[in-house]
Coordinates of C-alpha atoms and ligand atoms in Angstrom, one line a residue:
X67 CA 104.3 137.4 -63.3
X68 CA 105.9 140.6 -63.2
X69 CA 109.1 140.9 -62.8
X70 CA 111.4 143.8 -63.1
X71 CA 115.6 143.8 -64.2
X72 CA 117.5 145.7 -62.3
X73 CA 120.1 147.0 -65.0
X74 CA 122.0 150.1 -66.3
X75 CA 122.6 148.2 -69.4
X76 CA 119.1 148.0 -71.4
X77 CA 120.8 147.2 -74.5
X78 CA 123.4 144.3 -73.3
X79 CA 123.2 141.5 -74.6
X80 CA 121.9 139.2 -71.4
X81 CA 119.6 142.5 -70.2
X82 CA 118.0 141.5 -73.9
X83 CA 118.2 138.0 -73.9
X84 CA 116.3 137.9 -70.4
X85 CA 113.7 140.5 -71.3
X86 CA 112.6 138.9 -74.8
X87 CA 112.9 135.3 -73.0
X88 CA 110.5 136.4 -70.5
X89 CA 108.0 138.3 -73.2
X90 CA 107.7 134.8 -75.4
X91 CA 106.8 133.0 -71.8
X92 CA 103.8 136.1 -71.7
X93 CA 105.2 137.7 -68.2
X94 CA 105.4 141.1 -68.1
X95 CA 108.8 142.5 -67.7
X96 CA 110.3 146.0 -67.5
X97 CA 113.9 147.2 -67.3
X98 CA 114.7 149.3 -64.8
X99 CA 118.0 151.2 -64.1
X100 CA 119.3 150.4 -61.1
X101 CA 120.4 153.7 -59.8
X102 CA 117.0 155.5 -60.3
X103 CA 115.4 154.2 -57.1
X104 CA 114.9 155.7 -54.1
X105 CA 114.7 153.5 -50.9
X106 CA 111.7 155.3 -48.6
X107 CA 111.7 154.1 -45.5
X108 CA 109.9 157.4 -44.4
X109 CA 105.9 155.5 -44.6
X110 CA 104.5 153.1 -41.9
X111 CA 105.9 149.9 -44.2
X112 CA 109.3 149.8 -46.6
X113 CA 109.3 150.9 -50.2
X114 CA 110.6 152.2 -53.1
X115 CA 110.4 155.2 -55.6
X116 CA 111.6 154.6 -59.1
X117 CA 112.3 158.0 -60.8
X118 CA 110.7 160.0 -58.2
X119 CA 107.2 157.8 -58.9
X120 CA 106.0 155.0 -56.4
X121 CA 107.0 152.2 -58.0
X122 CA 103.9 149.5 -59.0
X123 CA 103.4 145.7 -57.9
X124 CA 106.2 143.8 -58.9
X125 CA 106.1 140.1 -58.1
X126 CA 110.2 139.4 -58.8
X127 CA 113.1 140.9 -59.4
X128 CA 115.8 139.9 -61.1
X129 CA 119.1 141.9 -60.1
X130 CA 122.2 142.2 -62.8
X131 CA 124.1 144.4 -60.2
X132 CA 127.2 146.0 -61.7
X133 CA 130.7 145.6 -59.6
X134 CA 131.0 149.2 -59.8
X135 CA 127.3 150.3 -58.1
X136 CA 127.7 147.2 -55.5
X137 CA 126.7 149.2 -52.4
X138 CA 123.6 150.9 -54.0
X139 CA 122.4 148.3 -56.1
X140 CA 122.5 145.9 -52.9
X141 CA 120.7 148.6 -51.0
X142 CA 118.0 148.6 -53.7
X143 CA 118.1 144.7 -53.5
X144 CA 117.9 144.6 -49.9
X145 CA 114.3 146.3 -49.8
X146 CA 112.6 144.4 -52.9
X147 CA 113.4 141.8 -49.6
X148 CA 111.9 143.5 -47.3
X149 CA 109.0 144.6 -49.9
X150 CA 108.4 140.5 -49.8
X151 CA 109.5 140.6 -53.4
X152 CA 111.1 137.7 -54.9
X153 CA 114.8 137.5 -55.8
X154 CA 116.9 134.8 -56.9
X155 CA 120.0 136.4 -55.9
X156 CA 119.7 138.4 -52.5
X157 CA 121.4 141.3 -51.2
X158 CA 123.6 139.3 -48.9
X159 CA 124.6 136.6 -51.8
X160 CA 125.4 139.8 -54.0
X161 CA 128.3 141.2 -51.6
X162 CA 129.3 138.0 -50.6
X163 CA 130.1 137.4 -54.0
X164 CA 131.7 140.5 -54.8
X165 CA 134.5 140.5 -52.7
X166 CA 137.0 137.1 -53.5
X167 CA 138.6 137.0 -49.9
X168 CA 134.7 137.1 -48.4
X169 CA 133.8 134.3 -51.0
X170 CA 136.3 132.1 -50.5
X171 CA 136.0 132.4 -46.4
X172 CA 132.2 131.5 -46.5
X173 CA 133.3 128.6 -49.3
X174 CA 136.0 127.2 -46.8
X175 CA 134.0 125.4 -44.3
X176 CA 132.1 123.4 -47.0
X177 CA 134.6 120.7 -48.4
X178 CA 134.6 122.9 -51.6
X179 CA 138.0 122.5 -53.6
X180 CA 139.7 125.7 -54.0
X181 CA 143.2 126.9 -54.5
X182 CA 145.1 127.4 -51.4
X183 CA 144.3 131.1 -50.3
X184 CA 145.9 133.5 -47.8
X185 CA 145.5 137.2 -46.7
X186 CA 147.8 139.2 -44.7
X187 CA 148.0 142.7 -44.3
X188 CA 151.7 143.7 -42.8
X189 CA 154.7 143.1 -44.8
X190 CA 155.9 140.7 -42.4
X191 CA 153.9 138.8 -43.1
X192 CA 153.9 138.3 -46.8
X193 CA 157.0 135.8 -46.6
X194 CA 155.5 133.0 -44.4
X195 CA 152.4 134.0 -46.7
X196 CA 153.9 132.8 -49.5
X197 CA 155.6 129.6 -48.3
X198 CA 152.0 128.6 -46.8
X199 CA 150.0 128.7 -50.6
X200 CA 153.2 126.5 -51.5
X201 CA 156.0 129.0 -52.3
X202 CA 155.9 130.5 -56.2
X203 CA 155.1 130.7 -58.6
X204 CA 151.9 132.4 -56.7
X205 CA 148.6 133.6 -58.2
X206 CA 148.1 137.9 -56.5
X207 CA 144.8 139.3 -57.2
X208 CA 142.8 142.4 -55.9
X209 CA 139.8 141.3 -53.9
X210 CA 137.4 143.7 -56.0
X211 CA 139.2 142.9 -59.5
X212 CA 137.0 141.3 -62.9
X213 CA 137.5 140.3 -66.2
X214 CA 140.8 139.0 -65.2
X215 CA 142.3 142.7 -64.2
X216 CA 144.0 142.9 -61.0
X217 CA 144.8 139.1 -61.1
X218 CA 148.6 138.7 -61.5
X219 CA 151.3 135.5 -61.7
X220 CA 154.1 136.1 -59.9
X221 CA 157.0 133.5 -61.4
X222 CA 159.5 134.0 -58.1
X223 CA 159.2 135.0 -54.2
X224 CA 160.8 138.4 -54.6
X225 CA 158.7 139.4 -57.3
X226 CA 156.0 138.2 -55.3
X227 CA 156.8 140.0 -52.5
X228 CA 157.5 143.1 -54.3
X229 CA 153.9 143.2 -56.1
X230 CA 152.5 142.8 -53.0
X231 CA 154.1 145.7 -51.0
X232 CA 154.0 147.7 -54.5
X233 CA 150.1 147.1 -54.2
X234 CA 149.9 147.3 -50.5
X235 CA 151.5 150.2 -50.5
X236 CA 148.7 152.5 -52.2
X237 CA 146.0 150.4 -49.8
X238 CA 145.3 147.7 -52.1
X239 CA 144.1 144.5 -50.4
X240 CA 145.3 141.4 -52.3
X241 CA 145.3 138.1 -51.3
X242 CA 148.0 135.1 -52.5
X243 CA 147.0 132.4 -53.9
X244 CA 148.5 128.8 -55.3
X245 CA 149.4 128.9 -58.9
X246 CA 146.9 125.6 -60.5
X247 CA 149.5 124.8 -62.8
X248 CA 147.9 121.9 -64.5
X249 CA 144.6 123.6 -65.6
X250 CA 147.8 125.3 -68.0
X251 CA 145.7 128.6 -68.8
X252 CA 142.2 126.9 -69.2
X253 CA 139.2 127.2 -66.8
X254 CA 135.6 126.3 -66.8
X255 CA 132.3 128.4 -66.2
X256 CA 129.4 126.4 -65.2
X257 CA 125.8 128.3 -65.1
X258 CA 124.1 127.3 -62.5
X259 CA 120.1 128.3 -62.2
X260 CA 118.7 126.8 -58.6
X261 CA 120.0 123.5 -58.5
X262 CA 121.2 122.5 -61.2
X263 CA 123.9 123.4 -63.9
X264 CA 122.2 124.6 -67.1
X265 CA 124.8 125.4 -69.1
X266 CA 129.0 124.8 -68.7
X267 CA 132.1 126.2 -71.0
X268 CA 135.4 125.8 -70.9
X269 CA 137.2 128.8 -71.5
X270 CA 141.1 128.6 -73.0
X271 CA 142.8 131.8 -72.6
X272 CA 145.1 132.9 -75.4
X273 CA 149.0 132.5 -76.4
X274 CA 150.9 132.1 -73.0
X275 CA 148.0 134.6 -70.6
X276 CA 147.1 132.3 -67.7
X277 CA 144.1 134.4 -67.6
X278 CA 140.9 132.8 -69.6
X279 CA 138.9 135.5 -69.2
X280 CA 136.9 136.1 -72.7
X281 CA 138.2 139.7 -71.8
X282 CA 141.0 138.8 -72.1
X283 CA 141.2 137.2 -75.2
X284 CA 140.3 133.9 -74.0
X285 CA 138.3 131.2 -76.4
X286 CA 135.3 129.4 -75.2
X287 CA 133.7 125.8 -76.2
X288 CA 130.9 124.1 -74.7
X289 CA 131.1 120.8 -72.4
X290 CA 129.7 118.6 -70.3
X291 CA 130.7 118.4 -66.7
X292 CA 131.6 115.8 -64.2
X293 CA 129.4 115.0 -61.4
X294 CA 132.1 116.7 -59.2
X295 CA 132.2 119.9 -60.9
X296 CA 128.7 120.1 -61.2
X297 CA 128.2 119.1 -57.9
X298 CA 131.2 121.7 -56.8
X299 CA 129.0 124.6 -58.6
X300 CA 125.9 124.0 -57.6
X301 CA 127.0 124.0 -53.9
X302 CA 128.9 127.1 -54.0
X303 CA 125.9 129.2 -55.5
X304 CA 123.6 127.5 -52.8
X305 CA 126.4 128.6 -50.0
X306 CA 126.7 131.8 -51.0
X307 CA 122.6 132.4 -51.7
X308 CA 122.9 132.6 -55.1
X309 CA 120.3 130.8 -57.5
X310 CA 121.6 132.6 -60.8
X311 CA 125.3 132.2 -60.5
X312 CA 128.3 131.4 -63.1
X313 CA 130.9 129.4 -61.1
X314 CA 134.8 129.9 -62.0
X315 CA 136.7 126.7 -61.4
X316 CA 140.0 125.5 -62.4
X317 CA 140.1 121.8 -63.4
X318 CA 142.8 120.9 -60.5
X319 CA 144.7 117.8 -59.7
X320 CA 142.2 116.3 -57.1
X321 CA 139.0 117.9 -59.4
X322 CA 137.2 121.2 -59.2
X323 CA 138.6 123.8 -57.8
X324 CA 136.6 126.8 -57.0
X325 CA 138.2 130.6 -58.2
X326 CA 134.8 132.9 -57.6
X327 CA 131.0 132.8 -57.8
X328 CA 129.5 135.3 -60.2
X329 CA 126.3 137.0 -59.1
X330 CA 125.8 138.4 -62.9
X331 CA 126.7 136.3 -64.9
X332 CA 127.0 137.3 -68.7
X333 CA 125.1 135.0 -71.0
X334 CA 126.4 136.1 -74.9
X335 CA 129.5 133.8 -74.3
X336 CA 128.0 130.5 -72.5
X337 CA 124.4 130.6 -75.2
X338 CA 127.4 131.1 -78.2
X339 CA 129.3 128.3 -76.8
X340 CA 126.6 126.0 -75.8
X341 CA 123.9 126.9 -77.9
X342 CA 121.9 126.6 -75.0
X343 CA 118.6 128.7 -73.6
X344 CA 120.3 130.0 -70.8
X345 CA 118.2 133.1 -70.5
X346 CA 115.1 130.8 -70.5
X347 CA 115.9 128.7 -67.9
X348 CA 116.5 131.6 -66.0
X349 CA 113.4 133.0 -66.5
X350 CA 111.9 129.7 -65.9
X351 CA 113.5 129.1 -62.7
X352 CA 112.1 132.6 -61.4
X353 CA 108.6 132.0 -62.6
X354 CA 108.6 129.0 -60.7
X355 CA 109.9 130.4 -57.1
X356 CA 108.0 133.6 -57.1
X357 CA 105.8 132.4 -54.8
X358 CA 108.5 131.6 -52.2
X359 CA 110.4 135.5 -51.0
X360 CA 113.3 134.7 -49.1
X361 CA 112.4 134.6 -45.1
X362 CA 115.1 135.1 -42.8
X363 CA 114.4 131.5 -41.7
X364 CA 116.7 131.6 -37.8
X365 CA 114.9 135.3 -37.2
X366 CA 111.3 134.0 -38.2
X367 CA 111.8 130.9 -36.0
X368 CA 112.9 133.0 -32.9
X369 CA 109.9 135.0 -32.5
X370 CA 108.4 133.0 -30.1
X371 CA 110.3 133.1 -26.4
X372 CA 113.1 130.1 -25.9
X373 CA 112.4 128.7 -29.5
X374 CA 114.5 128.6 -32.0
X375 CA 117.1 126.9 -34.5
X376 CA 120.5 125.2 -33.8
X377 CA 122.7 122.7 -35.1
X378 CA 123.2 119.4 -33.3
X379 CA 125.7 117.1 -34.1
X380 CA 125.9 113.1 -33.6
X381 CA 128.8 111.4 -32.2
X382 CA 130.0 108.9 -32.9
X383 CA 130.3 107.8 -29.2
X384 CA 126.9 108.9 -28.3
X385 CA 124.4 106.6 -28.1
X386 CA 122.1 108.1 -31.0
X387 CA 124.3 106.3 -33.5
X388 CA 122.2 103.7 -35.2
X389 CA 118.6 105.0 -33.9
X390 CA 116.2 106.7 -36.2
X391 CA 114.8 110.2 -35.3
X392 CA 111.8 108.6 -34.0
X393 CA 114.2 106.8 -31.6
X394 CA 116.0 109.5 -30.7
X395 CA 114.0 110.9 -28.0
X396 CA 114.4 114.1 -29.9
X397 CA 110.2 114.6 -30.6
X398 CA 109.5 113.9 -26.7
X399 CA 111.9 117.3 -26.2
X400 CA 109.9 119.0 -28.4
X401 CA 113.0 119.2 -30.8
X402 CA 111.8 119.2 -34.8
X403 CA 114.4 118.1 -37.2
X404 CA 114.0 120.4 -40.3
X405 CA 117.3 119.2 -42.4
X406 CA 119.6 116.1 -42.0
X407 CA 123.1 117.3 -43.4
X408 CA 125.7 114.3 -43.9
X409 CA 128.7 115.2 -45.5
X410 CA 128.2 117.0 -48.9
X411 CA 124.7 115.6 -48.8
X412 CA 121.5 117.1 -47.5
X413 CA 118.4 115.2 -46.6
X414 CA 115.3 117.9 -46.2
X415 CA 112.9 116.7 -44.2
X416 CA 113.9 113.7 -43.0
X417 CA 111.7 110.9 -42.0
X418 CA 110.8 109.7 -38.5
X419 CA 112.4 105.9 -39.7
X420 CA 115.7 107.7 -41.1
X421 CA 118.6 106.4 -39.2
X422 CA 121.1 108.8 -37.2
X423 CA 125.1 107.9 -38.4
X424 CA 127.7 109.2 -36.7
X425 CA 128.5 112.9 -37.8
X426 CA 125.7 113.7 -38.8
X427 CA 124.3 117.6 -38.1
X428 CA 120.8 118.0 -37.8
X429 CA 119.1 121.6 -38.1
X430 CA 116.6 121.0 -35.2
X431 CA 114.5 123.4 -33.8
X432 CA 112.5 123.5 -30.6
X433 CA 113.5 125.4 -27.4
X434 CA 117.0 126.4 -26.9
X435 CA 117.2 125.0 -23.3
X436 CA 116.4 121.5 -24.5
X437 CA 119.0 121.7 -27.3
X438 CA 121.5 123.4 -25.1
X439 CA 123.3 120.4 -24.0
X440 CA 123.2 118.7 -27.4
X441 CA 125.5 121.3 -29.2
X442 CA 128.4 119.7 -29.6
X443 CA 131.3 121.9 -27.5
X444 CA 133.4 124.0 -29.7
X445 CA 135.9 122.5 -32.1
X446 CA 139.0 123.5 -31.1
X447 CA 141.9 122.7 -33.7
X448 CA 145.0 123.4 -31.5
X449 CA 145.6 121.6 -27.9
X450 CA 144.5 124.1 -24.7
X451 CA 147.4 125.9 -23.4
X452 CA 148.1 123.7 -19.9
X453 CA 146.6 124.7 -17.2
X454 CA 149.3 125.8 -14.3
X455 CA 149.6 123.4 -11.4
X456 CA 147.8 123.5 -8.3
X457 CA 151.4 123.8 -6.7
X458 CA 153.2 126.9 -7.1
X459 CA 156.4 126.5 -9.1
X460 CA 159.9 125.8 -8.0
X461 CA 163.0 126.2 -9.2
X462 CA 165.1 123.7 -8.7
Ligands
ADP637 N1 145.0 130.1 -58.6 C1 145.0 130.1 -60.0 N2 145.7 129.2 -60.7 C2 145.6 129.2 -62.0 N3 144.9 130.1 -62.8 C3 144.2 131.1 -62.1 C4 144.2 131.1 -60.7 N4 143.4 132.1 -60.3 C5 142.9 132.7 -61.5 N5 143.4 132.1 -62.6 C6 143.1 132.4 -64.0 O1 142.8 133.8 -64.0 C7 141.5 134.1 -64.4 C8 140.9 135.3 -63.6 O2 140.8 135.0 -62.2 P1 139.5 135.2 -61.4 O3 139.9 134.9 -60.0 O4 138.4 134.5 -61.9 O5 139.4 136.8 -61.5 P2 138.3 137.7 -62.3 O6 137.3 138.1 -61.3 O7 139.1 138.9 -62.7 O8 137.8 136.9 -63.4 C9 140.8 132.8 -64.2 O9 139.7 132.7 -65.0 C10 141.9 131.7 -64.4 O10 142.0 131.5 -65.8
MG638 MG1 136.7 135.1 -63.2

């Protein structure tokens, strides 16, 4: 294949490490600095100038966008996509990583561990903020921050509070976070390249820091994960559209708890502390997908008039409990069932003898109006407010 990395860092050492791995597997691979491309959206189709040239064929990309060019470098990502290049990591997965509140508010609705997490904006509000991530001491960070700067332990609620407002004050957003107490200064990275974890460290951050950032002095030994970690990892990247990610967690209480997904990952400290290919696998992964650019599946799908994709859901009073798809009555409504999703679990493709449990969602599609009364109403987490009485109201 040919594959370009997007990188204003020729000479770091995982721009290296991914270049030479790809050169011993025969592709050919060039570096190319991000911020020398030109979108051109001026010809009949999209494309791309790379130092005022039109760029050649390239059959994949692989983006190592820096937090400081986010905007440009997603832009650039954004039409390789529309070029039907492949990426592992696309545009969308890029800023949703980038930003911690956005991470961990696309994470939430996944049964994904994470540290309690709140964000307020008037000083108000910080108090009650506080109390509701459990009172100090409390983890502040800067949505934007790396490398562990801009990520702060505040011992007491009035120190808490004052950071904050300190912060706030010169338009900083933070967001408050519970202290992890037990994981006592350590965290771990896991590596994970499409589905699976290549490559996991535990990182121990120096002296009395919390921080275990490597920038930060922290030290770094290789291990092997739990299921539940790996399984916690994996799922993140996949959620947030990620197929080259490192996964922060914190090794919590109750198991894996999720700090940030990392859309560049560096790989000098996890191949030291492992020992492990990771570039390799990378490039191995990529080699393998290139065939498949991403497709914006639900806009594809909607093309043609009253098709299209939604989510039913299977209750457990309904009377598809206990039948299989073929049952269902789902295939007479012209209703395909592309992915079975049971808790954590997903079943792609499922067969026509698979049997429906309550719970279950099922990515379906077929035509909207035949689905329409299917979708489950909205969840609503609070009772209605009551509605007034037919009878006017009187005093007594
Ligand atoms: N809620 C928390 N509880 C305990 N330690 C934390 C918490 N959040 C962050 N840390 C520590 O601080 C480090 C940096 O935090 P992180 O959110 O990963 O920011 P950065 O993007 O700067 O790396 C983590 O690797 C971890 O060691
Ligand atoms: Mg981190």
């Amino acid at each position: 294949m040919k594959l370009a990395i997007l990188s204003r860092a020729p000479r770091a050492y995982s721009t290296q490490r991914l270049r030479t791995a790809a050169l011993d597997r025969g592709h050919d691979v060039k570096v190319l600095n991000t911020l020398r491309f030109a979108i051109d959206l001026s010809g009949p189709e999209p494309d791309l100038q790379f130092r005022g040239r039109t760029l050649s064929d390239y059959d994949a990309i692989l983006p190592r966008i820096g937090n400081s060019i986010t905007y440009f470098g997603t832009a650039v990502v954004r039409q390789f996509e529309q070029m039907d290049v492949y990426t592992p990591n696309t545009a969308n997965g890029i800023s949703n990583s980038r930003d911690k509140l956005r991470a961990t508010q696309i994470l939430s609705r996944h049964q994904i561990g994470m540290p309690a997490t709140t964000f307020v904006r008037n000083r108000a509000d910080v108090p009650a903020a506080i109390e509701r991530v459990g009172g100090a001491p409390v983890v502040i960070k800067l949505l934007e921050g790396t490398q562990g700067i801009g990520v702060i332990l505040a011992p007491d609620n009035k120190v808490a509070e004052a950071i904050i407002e300190t912060l706030q004050s010169t338009s900083q957003n933070v967001l408050i976070q519970s202290f992890v107490k037990e994981s006592k200064g350590r965290d771990i990275r896991a590596l994970v390249v499409g589905d699976r974890v290549v490559a996991a460290m535990r990182r121990t951050a120096q002296g009395d820091e919390f921080r275990s950032n490597v920038h930060r002095g922290g030290s770094v030994e290789g291990v092997t994960l739990d299921p539940a970690f790996e399984q916690a990892a994996v799922r993140s990247a996949q959620i947030m559209g990620l197929r080259v990610a490192g996964v922060d967690m914190l090794e919590g209480a109750d198991g894996p708890q999720v700090m940030e997904v990392n859309s560049s990952p560096g790989l000098e400290g996890i191949e030291a502390a492992t020992k492990l290919d990771v570039a390799g696998a990378i490039i191995d992964y990529i080699g393998n997908q290139v065939a498949f650019p991403e497709i914006d599946v639900r806009q594809r799908l909607t093309v043609s008039t009253g098709y299209g994709v939604a989510e039913l859901v299977v209750h457990g009073s309904a009377d598809l409990v206990g039948k299989t798809i073929a049952e269902s009555g789902l295939e007479e409504r012209d209703i395909t069932v592309l992915t079975l999703h049971r808790g954590t679990s997903v079943i792609p493709n499922p067969r026509r003898r698979t049997a429906l449990e309550a719970q279950d969602r099922l990515l379906c599609f077929g035509k909207l109006e035949e689905m329409r009364s299917m979708i489950p109403e909205r969840r609503r987490r609070r009772a209605k407010v009551r509605k007034l009485p037919k009878e006017p109201i009187h005093e007594a």
